[in-house]
Coordinates of C-alpha atoms (C1' of nucleotides) in Angstrom, one line a residue:
Chain Z
X27 CA 33.2 60.1 97.5
X28 CA 30.9 57.9 98.5
X29 CA 30.7 54.8 96.3
X30 CA 26.3 55.4 97.1
X31 CA 24.7 53.7 94.3
X32 CA 25.2 50.5 92.7
X33 CA 27.2 51.4 90.1
X34 CA 28.8 55.2 89.9
X35 CA 32.2 55.0 88.3
X36 CA 32.1 51.2 87.6
X37 CA 28.6 51.1 85.6
X38 CA 29.6 53.8 83.7
X39 CA 33.4 52.7 82.2
X40 CA 31.6 49.3 82.1
X41 CA 28.6 50.9 80.0
X42 CA 30.8 52.5 77.7
X43 CA 32.5 49.5 76.8
X44 CA 29.3 47.8 75.9
X45 CA 28.6 50.4 73.6
X46 CA 31.8 50.1 72.0
X47 CA 31.4 46.0 71.7
X48 CA 27.7 46.2 70.5
X49 CA 28.9 48.7 67.8
X50 CA 31.6 46.7 66.8
X51 CA 30.3 43.0 67.5
X52 CA 26.0 44.1 67.2
X53 CA 23.9 43.0 69.8
X54 CA 22.2 40.2 68.8
X55 CA 22.6 37.0 69.6
X56 CA 24.9 37.8 72.4
X57 CA 25.2 36.3 75.5
X58 CA 26.1 38.1 79.0
X59 CA 29.5 35.9 78.9
X60 CA 30.6 36.7 75.6
X61 CA 30.3 40.2 75.9
X62 CA 31.7 39.9 79.7
X63 CA 34.3 38.3 78.4
X64 CA 35.0 41.2 75.8
X65 CA 34.7 43.0 78.5
X66 CA 37.1 42.4 80.6
X67 CA 34.8 40.8 83.7
X68 CA 32.5 38.3 83.8
X69 CA 28.5 37.8 83.2
X70 CA 28.0 38.0 87.2
X71 CA 29.1 41.3 87.2
X72 CA 27.2 42.1 84.6
X73 CA 23.7 41.4 86.5
X74 CA 25.3 43.2 89.1
X75 CA 25.2 46.1 87.9
X76 CA 22.4 46.6 85.2
X77 CA 20.3 43.9 87.2
X78 CA 19.6 42.0 84.3
X79 CA 20.3 41.4 80.7
X80 CA 17.4 43.2 79.9
X81 CA 18.5 46.1 82.5
X82 CA 22.0 46.1 80.3
X83 CA 20.4 46.0 76.8
X84 CA 17.8 49.2 78.0
X85 CA 21.5 50.6 78.9
X86 CA 23.1 50.1 76.0
X87 CA 20.1 50.9 73.4
X88 CA 19.7 54.7 75.9
X89 CA 22.8 55.6 75.6
X90 CA 22.9 55.0 71.7
X91 CA 20.2 56.8 71.8
X92 CA 21.9 60.0 73.8
X93 CA 24.4 59.7 71.7
X94 CA 22.5 60.5 68.8
X95 CA 20.6 63.0 69.5
X96 CA 23.9 64.9 71.1
X97 CA 25.7 64.6 67.2
X98 CA 21.9 65.6 66.1
X99 CA 22.6 68.9 68.1
X100 CA 25.7 69.2 67.1
X101 CA 25.7 69.3 63.8
X102 CA 22.2 71.0 63.8
X103 CA 23.0 74.4 65.3
X104 CA 25.0 76.0 62.9
X105 CA 22.8 78.9 62.5
X106 CA 25.5 81.0 60.3
X107 CA 24.8 78.6 57.7
X108 CA 22.7 78.1 54.7
X109 CA 20.3 74.8 55.4
X110 CA 22.2 73.3 52.0
X111 CA 25.6 73.7 53.7
X112 CA 24.4 72.4 56.9
X113 CA 23.0 69.7 55.3
X114 CA 26.7 68.8 52.9
X115 CA 28.3 69.1 56.5
X116 CA 26.5 66.7 57.8
X117 CA 26.2 64.0 55.8
X118 CA 30.4 64.5 55.3
X119 CA 29.9 63.3 58.9
X120 CA 27.9 60.8 58.7
X121 CA 29.3 59.3 56.1
X122 CA 32.7 59.5 57.4
X123 CA 33.8 55.4 57.8
X124 CA 34.4 55.5 61.5
X125 CA 31.4 56.4 62.7
X126 CA 30.2 53.1 60.4
X127 CA 30.1 50.9 63.6
X128 CA 27.8 53.1 65.4
X129 CA 25.7 53.6 62.3
X130 CA 25.6 49.3 61.7
X131 CA 24.4 49.5 65.4
X132 CA 22.0 52.3 64.8
X133 CA 20.4 50.5 61.8
X134 CA 20.6 47.0 63.9
X135 CA 18.7 48.4 66.7
X136 CA 16.5 49.8 64.2
X137 CA 15.1 46.9 62.5
X138 CA 14.3 45.2 66.0
X139 CA 12.6 47.8 67.2
X140 CA 10.4 47.8 64.1
X141 CA 9.8 44.1 65.3
X142 CA 8.2 44.9 68.4
X143 CA 11.3 43.6 70.5
X144 CA 11.9 44.9 73.9
X145 CA 13.8 47.1 74.6
X146 CA 15.0 48.1 71.8
X147 CA 11.1 49.4 70.7
X148 CA 11.2 53.1 72.8
X149 CA 13.7 53.3 70.2
X150 CA 10.7 54.3 68.0
X151 CA 9.6 57.5 69.4
X152 CA 12.2 59.9 69.4
X153 CA 14.0 58.2 66.3
X154 CA 12.4 60.5 63.9
X155 CA 11.0 63.3 65.3
X156 CA 14.2 64.3 67.6
X157 CA 15.6 64.9 64.3
X158 CA 12.3 66.4 63.0
X159 CA 11.6 68.8 64.8
X160 CA 14.4 70.7 64.5
X161 CA 15.3 70.5 61.0
X162 CA 12.1 71.7 60.4
X163 CA 12.9 74.6 62.2
X164 CA 15.8 75.0 60.1
X165 CA 13.6 75.0 56.9
X166 CA 10.7 77.0 58.4
X167 CA 14.1 79.4 59.7
X168 CA 14.8 80.0 56.2
X169 CA 11.7 81.2 54.6
X170 CA 9.6 78.2 54.4
X171 CA 6.2 77.6 55.0
X172 CA 5.8 75.1 58.1
X173 CA 4.4 72.3 56.3
X174 CA 6.8 72.4 52.9
X175 CA 9.6 73.2 56.0
X176 CA 8.5 69.8 57.3
X177 CA 8.3 67.6 54.2
X178 CA 11.7 68.9 53.3
X179 CA 13.2 68.1 56.6
X180 CA 11.6 64.3 56.7
X181 CA 13.0 63.5 53.2
X182 CA 16.3 65.1 54.0
X183 CA 16.8 62.8 56.8
X184 CA 15.0 59.7 55.0
X185 CA 18.0 60.5 51.7
X186 CA 20.6 60.6 54.0
X187 CA 19.4 57.6 56.6
X188 CA 18.6 55.8 52.7
X189 CA 22.0 56.4 51.3
X190 CA 24.1 55.8 55.0
X191 CA 22.3 52.3 54.5
X192 CA 23.8 52.4 50.9
X193 CA 27.3 53.6 52.0
X194 CA 27.7 50.9 54.8
X195 CA 26.3 48.3 52.3
X196 CA 27.9 49.1 49.2
X197 CA 30.7 51.5 50.6
X198 CA 30.8 53.6 47.5
X199 CA 31.4 56.7 48.6
X200 CA 31.5 58.6 45.6
X201 CA 28.5 57.3 44.4
X202 CA 26.7 57.9 47.6
X203 CA 28.1 61.3 47.7
X204 CA 26.8 61.7 44.4
X205 CA 23.4 61.2 45.3
X206 CA 23.6 63.4 48.3
X207 CA 24.5 66.3 45.8
X208 CA 21.7 65.4 43.2
X209 CA 19.2 66.1 46.2
X210 CA 21.4 69.7 47.5
X211 CA 21.2 70.9 44.0
X212 CA 17.5 70.4 43.7
X213 CA 16.3 72.0 47.1
X214 CA 13.8 74.3 47.4
X215 CA 15.9 78.4 46.6
X216 CA 15.2 79.2 50.3
X217 CA 17.3 76.5 51.5
X218 CA 20.3 76.8 48.7
X219 CA 20.7 80.5 50.4
X220 CA 20.1 82.4 47.9
X221 CA 17.3 84.5 49.2
X222 CA 17.6 84.0 52.4
X223 CA 14.5 85.8 54.5
X224 CA 17.1 86.0 57.1
X225 CA 14.6 88.3 59.4
X226 CA 11.3 85.5 59.9
X227 CA 9.3 87.8 62.5
Chain Y
X29 CA -1.6 13.2 43.1
X30 CA -1.5 12.3 46.2
X31 CA -3.3 14.6 48.5
X32 CA -1.4 13.9 51.2
X33 CA -2.7 13.7 55.0
X34 CA -3.1 17.2 56.5
X35 CA 0.4 16.7 58.2
X36 CA 2.0 16.0 55.4
X37 CA 3.8 19.0 54.5
X38 CA 6.3 19.8 51.6
X39 CA 9.2 21.4 52.1
X40 CA 8.2 24.7 49.2
X41 CA 5.1 24.7 52.2
X42 CA 6.8 25.2 55.1
X43 CA 9.7 27.6 53.5
X44 CA 6.4 29.8 52.9
X45 CA 5.3 29.4 56.1
X46 CA 8.6 29.9 57.4
X47 CA 8.6 33.3 55.5
X48 CA 5.2 34.3 56.7
X49 CA 6.0 33.5 60.3
X50 CA 9.1 35.6 59.6
X51 CA 7.2 38.5 58.4
X52 CA 5.1 38.6 61.6
X53 CA 7.4 37.2 64.4
X54 CA 11.1 38.7 63.4
X55 CA 14.2 35.7 62.7
X56 CA 15.9 37.2 65.9
X57 CA 15.9 34.9 69.1
X58 CA 13.2 32.5 66.8
X59 CA 14.4 29.1 68.2
X60 CA 13.2 25.9 66.0
X61 CA 11.2 24.8 68.5
X62 CA 9.3 27.9 68.4
X63 CA 9.4 28.3 64.6
X64 CA 8.1 24.7 63.8
X65 CA 5.3 24.9 66.4
X66 CA 4.1 28.1 65.0
X67 CA 4.1 26.4 61.6
X68 CA 2.5 23.4 62.9
X69 CA 5.1 21.2 62.6
X70 CA 8.5 19.6 64.9
X71 CA 12.1 21.4 65.2
X72 CA 12.6 17.8 64.0
X73 CA 11.4 18.3 60.6
X74 CA 12.4 21.5 60.1
X75 CA 15.7 20.5 60.4
X76 CA 15.1 17.1 58.6
X77 CA 13.8 19.3 55.7
X78 CA 16.1 22.5 55.7
X79 CA 19.8 20.4 57.1
X80 CA 19.9 22.8 60.0
X81 CA 18.6 26.6 61.6
X82 CA 21.2 27.5 59.3
X83 CA 19.7 26.1 56.4
X84 CA 16.4 27.2 57.6
X85 CA 17.6 31.0 57.8
X86 CA 19.7 30.4 54.3
X87 CA 16.7 29.7 52.8
X88 CA 14.1 32.3 54.2
X89 CA 16.8 35.5 53.5
X90 CA 17.0 33.8 49.6
X91 CA 13.0 33.5 49.4
X92 CA 12.7 37.1 51.0
X93 CA 15.5 38.4 48.2
X94 CA 13.7 36.1 45.7
X95 CA 10.7 38.2 46.5
X96 CA 11.7 41.5 46.4
X97 CA 13.7 40.9 43.5
X98 CA 9.7 40.2 42.0
X99 CA 8.4 43.1 43.2
X100 CA 10.8 45.4 42.1
X101 CA 10.6 43.2 38.4
X102 CA 6.6 44.4 39.3
X103 CA 6.6 47.5 39.6
X104 CA 9.5 48.8 37.3
X105 CA 8.8 47.9 34.0
X106 CA 5.8 50.2 33.5
X107 CA 7.4 51.8 30.0
X108 CA 4.5 53.7 29.4
X109 CA 4.7 56.1 32.1
X110 CA 6.3 59.0 33.2
X111 CA 9.1 58.4 35.2
X112 CA 8.2 60.6 38.1
X113 CA 4.4 58.8 38.0
X114 CA 5.9 55.1 38.3
X115 CA 8.0 56.7 41.5
X116 CA 4.8 58.2 42.5
X117 CA 2.9 54.4 42.2
X118 CA 6.0 52.8 43.3
X119 CA 5.7 54.6 46.8
X120 CA 1.6 54.0 47.0
X121 CA 2.4 50.4 46.3
X122 CA 5.1 49.8 49.2
X123 CA 4.2 52.3 51.9
X124 CA 0.3 50.0 51.6
X125 CA 0.0 49.0 55.5
X126 CA 0.1 45.3 54.0
X127 CA 3.4 45.3 52.9
X128 CA 4.5 46.7 55.9
X129 CA 5.4 42.8 58.1
X130 CA 7.6 42.2 54.8
X131 CA 9.2 46.0 54.9
X132 CA 9.7 45.5 59.0
X133 CA 11.5 42.2 57.8
X134 CA 13.6 43.6 55.3
X135 CA 14.8 45.7 57.3
X136 CA 15.6 43.4 60.3
X137 CA 17.7 41.4 57.8
X138 CA 18.8 44.4 56.3
X139 CA 20.7 45.6 60.1
X140 CA 21.9 42.1 60.7
X141 CA 23.2 41.8 57.3
X142 CA 25.2 44.9 58.5
X143 CA 26.4 44.0 61.5
X144 CA 28.1 40.1 59.2
X145 CA 25.3 37.9 60.4
X146 CA 26.0 34.7 58.4
X147 CA 23.5 34.2 56.4
X148 CA 22.0 37.3 56.5
X149 CA 25.2 39.2 55.0
X150 CA 24.6 37.6 51.4
X151 CA 21.4 40.0 51.4
X152 CA 24.1 42.6 50.9
X153 CA 25.6 42.1 47.9
X154 CA 22.0 42.8 45.9
X155 CA 20.5 44.9 47.9
X156 CA 21.3 48.0 46.2
X157 CA 22.2 47.6 42.9
X158 CA 19.5 45.1 42.0
X159 CA 16.9 48.3 42.7
X160 CA 20.1 50.9 41.0
X161 CA 20.6 49.3 37.8
X162 CA 16.5 49.8 36.4
X163 CA 16.7 52.8 37.8
X164 CA 19.4 53.9 35.8
X165 CA 18.1 52.8 33.2
X166 CA 14.0 54.5 33.1
X167 CA 16.2 58.1 33.8
X168 CA 18.8 57.2 30.9
X169 CA 15.4 56.2 28.8
X170 CA 14.4 59.6 30.3
X171 CA 16.9 61.5 28.3
X172 CA 18.9 62.1 31.8
X173 CA 23.5 61.5 31.6
X174 CA 24.1 58.3 32.8
X175 CA 26.0 59.8 35.9
X176 CA 23.3 62.4 36.7
X177 CA 20.7 59.0 36.1
X178 CA 23.0 57.4 38.5
X179 CA 22.9 59.3 41.4
X180 CA 19.1 60.4 41.0
X181 CA 17.9 56.6 41.3
X182 CA 20.2 56.3 44.4
X183 CA 18.3 59.0 45.5
X184 CA 14.8 58.2 45.0
X185 CA 15.9 54.7 45.6
X186 CA 17.7 56.1 49.6
X187 CA 14.9 58.1 50.3
X188 CA 12.5 55.9 49.5
X189 CA 14.3 53.3 51.8
X190 CA 14.6 55.9 54.8
X191 CA 10.5 57.2 54.0
X192 CA 9.6 53.7 54.9
X193 CA 11.9 53.6 58.0
X194 CA 10.2 56.6 59.1
X195 CA 6.8 55.9 58.0
X196 CA 7.3 51.6 59.7
X197 CA 8.9 53.8 62.9
X198 CA 5.5 56.6 63.0
X199 CA 2.7 55.7 61.0
X200 CA 2.5 58.5 60.0
X201 CA 1.0 57.8 56.3
X202 CA 0.6 61.5 55.3
X203 CA 3.5 62.9 56.6
X204 CA 6.0 60.5 54.3
X205 CA 3.8 60.7 50.9
X206 CA 4.1 64.8 51.7
X207 CA 7.8 64.3 51.7
X208 CA 7.9 62.2 48.9
X209 CA 5.8 64.6 47.0
X210 CA 8.9 67.0 47.7
X211 CA 10.8 65.1 46.0
X212 CA 9.0 64.2 42.8
X213 CA 8.0 67.8 42.7
X214 CA 12.1 68.4 43.0
X215 CA 12.9 66.0 39.9
X216 CA 14.8 67.1 37.1
X217 CA 12.4 68.1 34.2
X218 CA 14.0 64.7 32.3
X219 CA 12.1 62.8 34.8
X220 CA 9.0 64.7 35.9
X221 CA 7.3 64.5 32.1
X222 CA 7.8 67.3 30.4
X223 CA 9.8 66.1 27.6
X224 CA 8.9 62.1 27.6
X225 CA 10.0 59.6 25.8
X226 CA 12.8 60.5 23.5
X227 CA 12.6 58.2 20.6
X228 CA 13.9 55.5 22.5
X229 CA 13.7 52.3 20.7
Chain G
dC4 C1' 4.7 -11.2 49.5
dG5 C1' 8.5 -8.3 50.8
dT6 C1' 12.0 -4.7 49.8
dC7 C1' 13.4 0.1 49.8
dT8 C1' 12.7 5.1 50.3
dG9 C1' 11.0 9.3 51.7
dT10 C1' 8.8 11.2 56.4
dT11 C1' 7.5 12.0 60.8
dG12 C1' 7.5 11.2 66.0
dT13 C1' 10.1 9.8 70.2
dA14 C1' 13.6 10.1 73.3
dC15 C1' 17.1 12.0 73.9
dC16 C1' 22.4 14.7 74.2
dA17 C1' 26.2 17.6 75.1
dT18 C1' 25.9 22.4 75.4
dC19 C1' 24.4 27.5 76.9
dT20 C1' 21.4 30.4 78.1
dG21 C1' 20.0 34.1 82.3
dG22 C1' 19.5 33.9 86.8
dT23 C1' 21.3 33.2 91.9
dA24 C1' 23.3 31.1 96.5
dC25 C1' 27.1 32.1 98.9
dG26 C1' 31.5 33.6 100.8
dT27 C1' 35.5 37.1 100.8
dG28 C1' 37.2 40.4 100.8
dA29 C1' 38.3 46.0 100.8
dG30 C1' 37.2 50.2 102.3
dC31 C1' 35.1 53.4 105.7
dG32 C1' 32.7 54.9 110.1
dC33 C1' 32.4 54.1 115.0
Chain H
dG14 C1' 38.8 46.4 117.5
dC15 C1' 33.2 45.7 115.0
dG16 C1' 30.2 46.3 111.4
dC17 C1' 28.6 47.4 107.2
dT18 C1' 28.0 47.6 102.3
dC19 C1' 29.9 47.5 98.0
dA20 C1' 31.6 44.9 94.9
dC21 C1' 33.5 40.9 93.3
dG22 C1' 34.6 35.1 92.4
dT23 C1' 32.8 30.5 92.4
dA24 C1' 29.6 27.7 92.3
dC25 C1' 25.6 26.3 90.9
dC26 C1' 20.8 26.0 89.1
dA27 C1' 16.8 24.7 86.1
dG28 C1' 15.6 25.3 81.3
dA29 C1' 15.9 26.0 76.8
dT30 C1' 18.6 25.4 72.1
dG31 C1' 20.0 22.7 67.7
dG32 C1' 21.0 18.3 67.0
dT33 C1' 21.0 13.5 66.4
dA34 C1' 20.2 8.1 66.9
dC35 C1' 16.1 5.2 66.5
dA36 C1' 11.8 3.0 65.8
dA37 C1' 7.8 3.4 63.0
dC38 C1' 4.9 3.6 59.2
dA39 C1' 3.4 5.1 54.7
dG40 C1' 3.9 4.0 50.1
dA41 C1' 5.6 3.0 45.4
dC42 C1' 7.8 -1.1 43.1
dG43 C1' 10.5 -5.5 42.7

DNA sequence: CGTCTGTTGTACCATCTGGTACGTGAGCGC
DNA sequence: GCGCTCACGTACCAGATGGTACAACAGACG
């Protein structure tokens, strides 16, 4: 195996460690030297592999976004479940405390993206739509008119993120569970699984 | 009253300008010199009035939090309205594009607080509870059992914040309005105004 | 008048920042 | 062997950073 491009194995390993570090520490006000020493390398090597600090941040943000999409795919495609059960399961997964570091990182990046900071700002292009489209499809499949499905998908996404913000701040798992259950109990009939029009064609 | 020379500025004025600057630019990766020159003063003066950069950040974050509480008080105490109408009105106010800079700042601070950065971390103590308690009271007054009222208050708060995150990222005002309407339409009967004002005193 | 107190400007400091120059091996094809 | 690329360490740079020392100027008060 020829190590062709500047970084095939080393770079990937380094990126993985960088994401883990970012999840644990955040990536605001972090210098190359700090991150490098936490990763067991030198700031010289980070610049070597990623070109610049900006390049490193781009790589980390892209990787976080990639994992987010991956998680969405893993959580959303369970077509056998009713939407309400699927929603409950997604919440149970996201609210797990082992996920918190990544969610903290997610909201940190989100907050900086909203302020236009490069390269986080690219986050905004996909952060809603990539979740909204699949969730809308679930609602449509369950028999909701498209526009209504999209509104509910949007609401479900927003409530989930808002409750995660709450959970991360208060660590009140029970209170947030109750709120999510209130939303699930209030879902339209089509989404709660009672009379799903399974053959939507 | 000594109308001081144009260069002379009091601490309160400086703080006000600092918050405005933070709302427009963010307060991540901002140096004293940058902020000072944007405020028409020198970094020397910021340190003179606030003690240190940390002291300035503390003052700004406290002020943002204070305004947030003030806004909550202004939005929440309209006891004549039904909860659903009150919610709709609150959303209409918060979604106004003139509020966006402050909301961006809010989420930026929130994101950094979640990563434990001082002094933003103090934000977390009040960011949920100070809104949750009044909203719960509204639900109880409308006839909901306390626990159910609290769950719905939490859900309403989370959905509002989640939709603001969505709105700030996508600027899709209509889509977010639809989602909020979907939530309002799904509120429990007691909150939607059908059987309002159960003789509370 | 002099003195004191609150502000402000200038000049400076040690430290840290991202980035670079350069040397040095290790591995590999020839 | 030779050359060549990748990977990495050491040493360094110019610039920016937060913070400080010190002087100067204003007005209030005796």
